[in-house]
């Protein structure tokens, strides 16, 4: 056999056959890519569903949203929405509005923040908290210290117009159980914005108020301040009943711990109260009460809508 005969004959170029081959190749490639994308989408959807299993999203807002509120005692915190899902995390939005004396020209809306936890339930970086640096949070951290003694605050109150509304931390000489706290507030016609349930000099103590836990049970019908104090403490204890030992790791990101929360809720002792609708005139009386260790002013405002008492 000659060399020329050994060379295989090449078929003639057929454009139709070539186009069909190219189309088959493109179709196979597209099918593989679409199959991979579908698998990824199904996996992402599956991971998202796994994250929300057993009303895990509701528990996240219950636990982390409320812990964020305690972590920021100088703010009213509102959980806006849940949940922002990704394959590896779940989050919700909160609005934090700084507490001010009632009647002032304060802004509306507050600042919006996102709280997230990863696929394994661990919380991410937190805004505000110990870095907020508000006057109220500073006053709360001073509870239990010798800062702002009575004699100094008397002088401050003396030079302020008596008709001003104040935002103040009223610290008790001795921790007050619920019945004594109710008696004190009744004597001065006060109704606390928040109750301080521990003394923690240099750091934010545990506080609780009517709006701290957004889903706390509310009594029906008209209620008195005494009812509110009792109901708020019951709400604090009810929220604590939702917590489990494994929540402690997340709580520590909020400068909290299960041990501290359990002690504060079980003791139910008020070390101080936060008032944002009390006049300077009334505080001059409050500070002279022997049950009061001192009063710490965080803000004052002239209420254009309410005549002084």
Coordinates of C-alpha atoms in Angstrom, one line a residue:
X1 CA 0.0 0.0 0.0
X2 CA 1.4 3.3 -1.0
X3 CA 1.8 6.2 1.4
X4 CA -1.0 8.1 -0.4
X5 CA -3.4 5.2 0.0
X6 CA -2.6 5.0 3.8
X7 CA -3.9 8.6 4.3
X8 CA -7.6 8.5 5.3
X9 CA -9.9 10.4 3.1
X10 CA -11.3 13.5 4.8
X11 CA -15.0 14.0 4.3
X12 CA -16.2 17.0 2.5
X13 CA -17.2 20.0 4.7
X14 CA -20.9 19.9 5.4
X15 CA -22.3 23.2 6.8
X16 CA -25.6 21.7 8.0
X17 CA -23.9 18.9 9.9
X18 CA -21.5 21.4 11.5
X19 CA -24.3 23.7 12.6
X20 CA -26.2 20.8 14.1
X21 CA -23.1 19.7 16.1
X22 CA -22.5 23.3 17.4
X23 CA -26.2 23.5 18.5
X24 CA -25.9 20.2 20.3
X25 CA -22.8 21.4 22.1
X26 CA -24.4 24.7 23.1
X27 CA -27.5 22.9 24.3
X28 CA -25.6 20.5 26.4
X29 CA -23.5 23.3 28.0
X30 CA -26.6 25.4 28.7
X31 CA -28.4 22.4 30.2
X32 CA -25.4 21.7 32.5
X33 CA -25.2 25.3 33.6
X34 CA -29.0 25.5 34.2
X35 CA -28.9 22.3 36.2
X36 CA -26.1 23.6 38.4
X37 CA -27.9 26.9 38.9
X38 CA -31.1 25.1 39.8
X39 CA -29.3 22.9 42.3
X40 CA -27.7 26.0 43.9
X41 CA -31.1 27.8 44.1
X42 CA -32.7 24.8 45.7
X43 CA -29.8 24.5 48.1
X44 CA -30.1 28.2 49.0
X45 CA -33.9 27.8 49.5
X46 CA -33.3 24.7 51.6
X47 CA -30.8 26.5 53.8
X48 CA -33.2 29.4 54.2
X49 CA -36.0 27.1 55.2
X50 CA -33.7 25.3 57.6
X51 CA -32.9 28.6 59.3
X52 CA -36.6 29.4 59.8
X53 CA -37.4 25.9 61.1
X54 CA -39.6 25.7 64.2
X55 CA -40.4 29.4 64.2
X56 CA -36.7 30.1 64.7
X57 CA -37.2 33.6 63.1
X58 CA -39.7 34.6 65.8
X59 CA -37.5 33.4 68.6
X60 CA -34.6 35.3 67.1
X61 CA -36.5 38.6 67.3
X62 CA -37.9 37.7 70.7
X63 CA -34.4 37.0 72.2
X64 CA -32.1 39.2 70.2
X65 CA -34.5 42.2 69.7
X66 CA -35.2 42.3 73.4
X67 CA -31.5 41.9 74.4
X68 CA -30.7 44.8 72.0
X69 CA -33.2 46.9 73.8
X70 CA -31.7 46.1 77.2
X71 CA -28.2 46.7 75.7
X72 CA -29.4 50.3 74.8
X73 CA -31.2 51.6 77.9
X74 CA -31.0 55.2 76.6
X75 CA -33.2 54.3 73.5
X76 CA -36.7 53.1 72.7
X77 CA -36.1 50.2 70.4
X78 CA -38.7 48.9 67.9
X79 CA -38.4 45.8 65.9
X80 CA -39.4 46.8 62.4
X81 CA -39.3 43.7 60.3
X82 CA -38.1 40.1 60.0
X83 CA -36.5 38.4 58.3
X84 CA -33.7 39.2 55.9
X85 CA -32.7 35.8 54.8
X86 CA -29.5 34.6 53.0
X87 CA -28.3 31.1 52.6
X88 CA -25.9 31.6 55.6
X89 CA -27.6 34.2 57.8
X90 CA -30.8 35.7 59.0
X91 CA -31.5 39.2 60.2
X92 CA -34.1 41.8 61.2
X93 CA -34.3 45.5 61.3
X94 CA -34.7 47.7 64.4
X95 CA -35.3 51.4 64.9
X96 CA -33.6 53.1 67.9
X97 CA -34.9 56.5 69.1
X98 CA -33.1 58.3 71.9
X99 CA -35.2 58.9 75.0
X100 CA -35.6 62.6 75.7
X101 CA -37.5 64.7 78.2
X102 CA -41.2 64.9 77.0
X103 CA -42.1 68.1 75.3
X104 CA -38.8 68.9 73.7
X105 CA -38.1 69.5 70.0
X106 CA -36.8 66.0 69.3
X107 CA -36.4 64.3 66.0
X108 CA -38.7 61.5 64.8
X109 CA -37.9 58.1 63.3
X110 CA -34.7 57.4 65.0
X111 CA -31.8 55.4 63.5
X112 CA -32.3 52.1 61.7
X113 CA -30.0 49.1 62.3
X114 CA -29.8 45.5 61.2
X115 CA -29.2 42.7 63.7
X116 CA -28.0 39.4 62.1
X117 CA -27.2 35.9 63.2
X118 CA -25.3 33.4 61.1
X119 CA -26.4 29.9 60.1
X120 CA -25.2 28.5 63.4
X121 CA -27.2 31.1 65.4
X122 CA -24.4 33.4 66.5
X123 CA -25.1 37.1 66.5
X124 CA -23.0 39.4 64.4
X125 CA -21.5 42.9 65.1
X126 CA -23.8 45.1 67.1
X127 CA -24.4 48.9 66.8
X128 CA -24.8 51.4 69.6
X129 CA -24.7 49.8 73.1
X130 CA -21.6 50.7 75.1
X131 CA -20.5 53.0 72.3
X132 CA -23.7 55.1 72.2
X133 CA -22.3 57.6 74.7
X134 CA -25.6 59.3 75.7
X135 CA -26.1 61.3 78.8
X136 CA -28.7 58.9 80.0
X137 CA -26.6 55.8 79.6
X138 CA -23.8 57.6 81.4
X139 CA -26.1 58.4 84.3
X140 CA -27.3 54.8 84.4
X141 CA -23.7 53.6 84.6
X142 CA -23.2 56.0 87.6
X143 CA -25.9 54.2 89.7
X144 CA -24.1 52.9 92.7
X145 CA -21.3 55.4 92.6
X146 CA -20.7 58.6 94.6
X147 CA -20.9 60.8 91.5
X148 CA -23.6 63.5 91.3
X149 CA -24.4 63.5 95.1
X150 CA -27.5 65.2 96.4
X151 CA -25.9 68.4 97.4
X152 CA -24.6 69.0 93.9
X153 CA -27.9 68.1 92.2
X154 CA -29.9 70.4 94.6
X155 CA -27.8 73.3 93.2
X156 CA -28.5 72.3 89.6
X157 CA -32.2 72.0 90.3
X158 CA -32.3 75.3 92.0
X159 CA -31.0 77.2 89.0
X160 CA -33.4 75.5 86.5
X161 CA -36.9 76.9 85.9
X162 CA -39.4 74.8 87.9
X163 CA -41.7 74.3 84.9
X164 CA -39.2 72.3 82.8
X165 CA -39.8 68.7 82.2
X166 CA -36.8 66.5 83.0
X167 CA -35.4 63.1 82.0
X168 CA -33.9 61.8 85.2
X169 CA -32.5 58.7 86.9
X170 CA -33.9 58.6 90.4
X171 CA -31.6 56.3 92.5
X172 CA -32.9 54.8 95.7
X173 CA -31.0 54.7 99.0
X174 CA -32.0 51.0 99.3
X175 CA -33.2 48.7 96.6
X176 CA -37.0 48.7 96.5
X177 CA -39.2 45.6 96.0
X178 CA -42.3 46.1 93.9
X179 CA -44.7 47.2 96.7
X180 CA -42.2 49.9 97.9
X181 CA -41.6 51.0 94.4
X182 CA -45.3 51.4 93.8
X183 CA -45.7 53.3 97.1
X184 CA -42.9 55.7 96.1
X185 CA -44.3 56.4 92.6
X186 CA -47.8 56.9 94.1
X187 CA -46.5 59.5 96.6
X188 CA -45.0 61.6 93.8
X189 CA -47.5 60.7 91.0
X190 CA -44.7 59.2 88.9
X191 CA -44.8 56.5 86.4
X192 CA -41.4 55.1 85.4
X193 CA -40.3 54.9 81.8
X194 CA -37.9 52.1 82.9
X195 CA -36.9 50.4 86.1
X196 CA -33.3 49.7 86.8
X197 CA -33.0 46.1 88.2
X198 CA -29.3 46.1 89.2
X199 CA -26.5 48.3 90.4
X200 CA -23.5 48.0 88.0
X201 CA -21.1 51.0 88.4
X202 CA -19.2 51.8 85.2
X203 CA -21.5 49.8 82.9
X204 CA -25.0 49.8 81.7
X205 CA -27.2 48.0 84.2
X206 CA -30.2 45.8 83.4
X207 CA -33.3 47.9 82.8
X208 CA -36.9 47.0 81.8
X209 CA -39.8 49.1 80.6
X210 CA -43.2 48.7 79.0
X211 CA -41.7 48.6 75.5
X212 CA -38.6 46.5 76.1
X213 CA -40.2 43.3 74.9
X214 CA -42.4 44.0 71.9
X215 CA -44.5 40.8 72.4
X216 CA -45.0 41.0 76.1
X217 CA -48.6 40.2 77.2
X218 CA -50.6 43.4 77.9
X219 CA -53.5 43.6 80.3
X220 CA -56.8 44.6 78.8
X221 CA -58.7 47.8 79.8
X222 CA -57.5 50.8 81.7
X223 CA -54.5 50.3 83.9
X224 CA -52.8 52.3 86.6
X225 CA -49.1 52.9 87.0
X226 CA -49.1 50.3 89.7
X227 CA -50.5 47.8 87.3
X228 CA -47.9 48.8 84.7
X229 CA -45.0 48.2 87.2
X230 CA -46.4 44.8 88.1
X231 CA -47.1 43.8 84.5
X232 CA -43.6 45.0 83.3
X233 CA -41.9 42.8 86.0
X234 CA -44.1 39.9 85.0
X235 CA -43.1 40.5 81.3
X236 CA -39.4 40.6 82.3
X237 CA -39.8 37.2 84.0
X238 CA -41.9 35.9 81.1
X239 CA -39.2 36.8 78.6
X240 CA -36.5 35.2 80.8
X241 CA -38.6 32.0 80.6
X242 CA -37.9 31.9 76.8
X243 CA -34.2 31.9 77.3
X244 CA -32.1 28.7 77.2
X245 CA -28.6 28.0 78.4
X246 CA -27.3 28.1 74.8
X247 CA -28.5 31.7 74.5
X248 CA -25.8 32.8 77.0
X249 CA -23.1 33.1 74.2
X250 CA -25.2 35.5 72.2
X251 CA -26.3 37.5 75.3
X252 CA -22.6 38.2 76.1
X253 CA -22.4 40.1 72.8
X254 CA -25.0 42.4 74.3
X255 CA -23.0 42.8 77.5
X256 CA -25.5 40.5 79.3
X257 CA -25.5 37.1 80.8
X258 CA -28.1 34.6 81.8
X259 CA -26.9 34.6 85.4
X260 CA -27.3 38.4 85.7
X261 CA -30.7 38.4 84.0
X262 CA -32.0 35.6 86.2
X263 CA -30.9 37.3 89.4
X264 CA -32.3 40.6 88.4
X265 CA -35.7 39.2 87.4
X266 CA -36.0 36.8 90.4
X267 CA -35.0 39.5 92.9
X268 CA -37.3 42.1 91.3
X269 CA -35.5 44.9 93.2
X270 CA -35.6 48.4 91.8
X271 CA -32.3 50.2 92.3
X272 CA -33.5 53.3 90.3
X273 CA -36.1 54.4 87.9
X274 CA -35.9 56.4 84.7
X275 CA -38.5 59.2 84.4
X276 CA -39.0 61.3 81.3
X277 CA -42.1 63.2 82.4
X278 CA -41.3 64.8 85.7
X279 CA -41.0 68.5 86.4
X280 CA -38.0 70.2 87.9
X281 CA -40.4 71.4 90.6
X282 CA -41.3 67.9 91.5
X283 CA -37.7 66.7 91.4
X284 CA -36.9 69.3 94.1
X285 CA -39.3 67.4 96.3
X286 CA -38.2 64.0 95.3
X287 CA -34.5 64.6 96.1
X288 CA -35.4 65.5 99.7
X289 CA -37.1 62.2 100.3
X290 CA -34.9 59.9 102.5
X291 CA -35.7 57.0 100.2
X292 CA -33.8 58.7 97.4
X293 CA -30.0 58.5 97.3
X294 CA -29.7 61.0 94.5
X295 CA -31.2 62.3 91.2
X296 CA -29.2 62.4 88.0
X297 CA -30.4 64.7 85.2
X298 CA -30.0 63.6 81.6
X299 CA -32.2 66.1 79.7
X300 CA -34.7 69.0 80.3
X301 CA -37.3 70.4 78.0
X302 CA -40.0 73.1 78.1
X303 CA -43.4 71.5 77.3
X304 CA -45.4 73.9 75.2
X305 CA -48.5 71.8 75.4
X306 CA -48.7 71.1 79.2
X307 CA -49.0 73.7 81.9
X308 CA -46.7 73.1 84.9
X309 CA -48.2 71.4 87.9

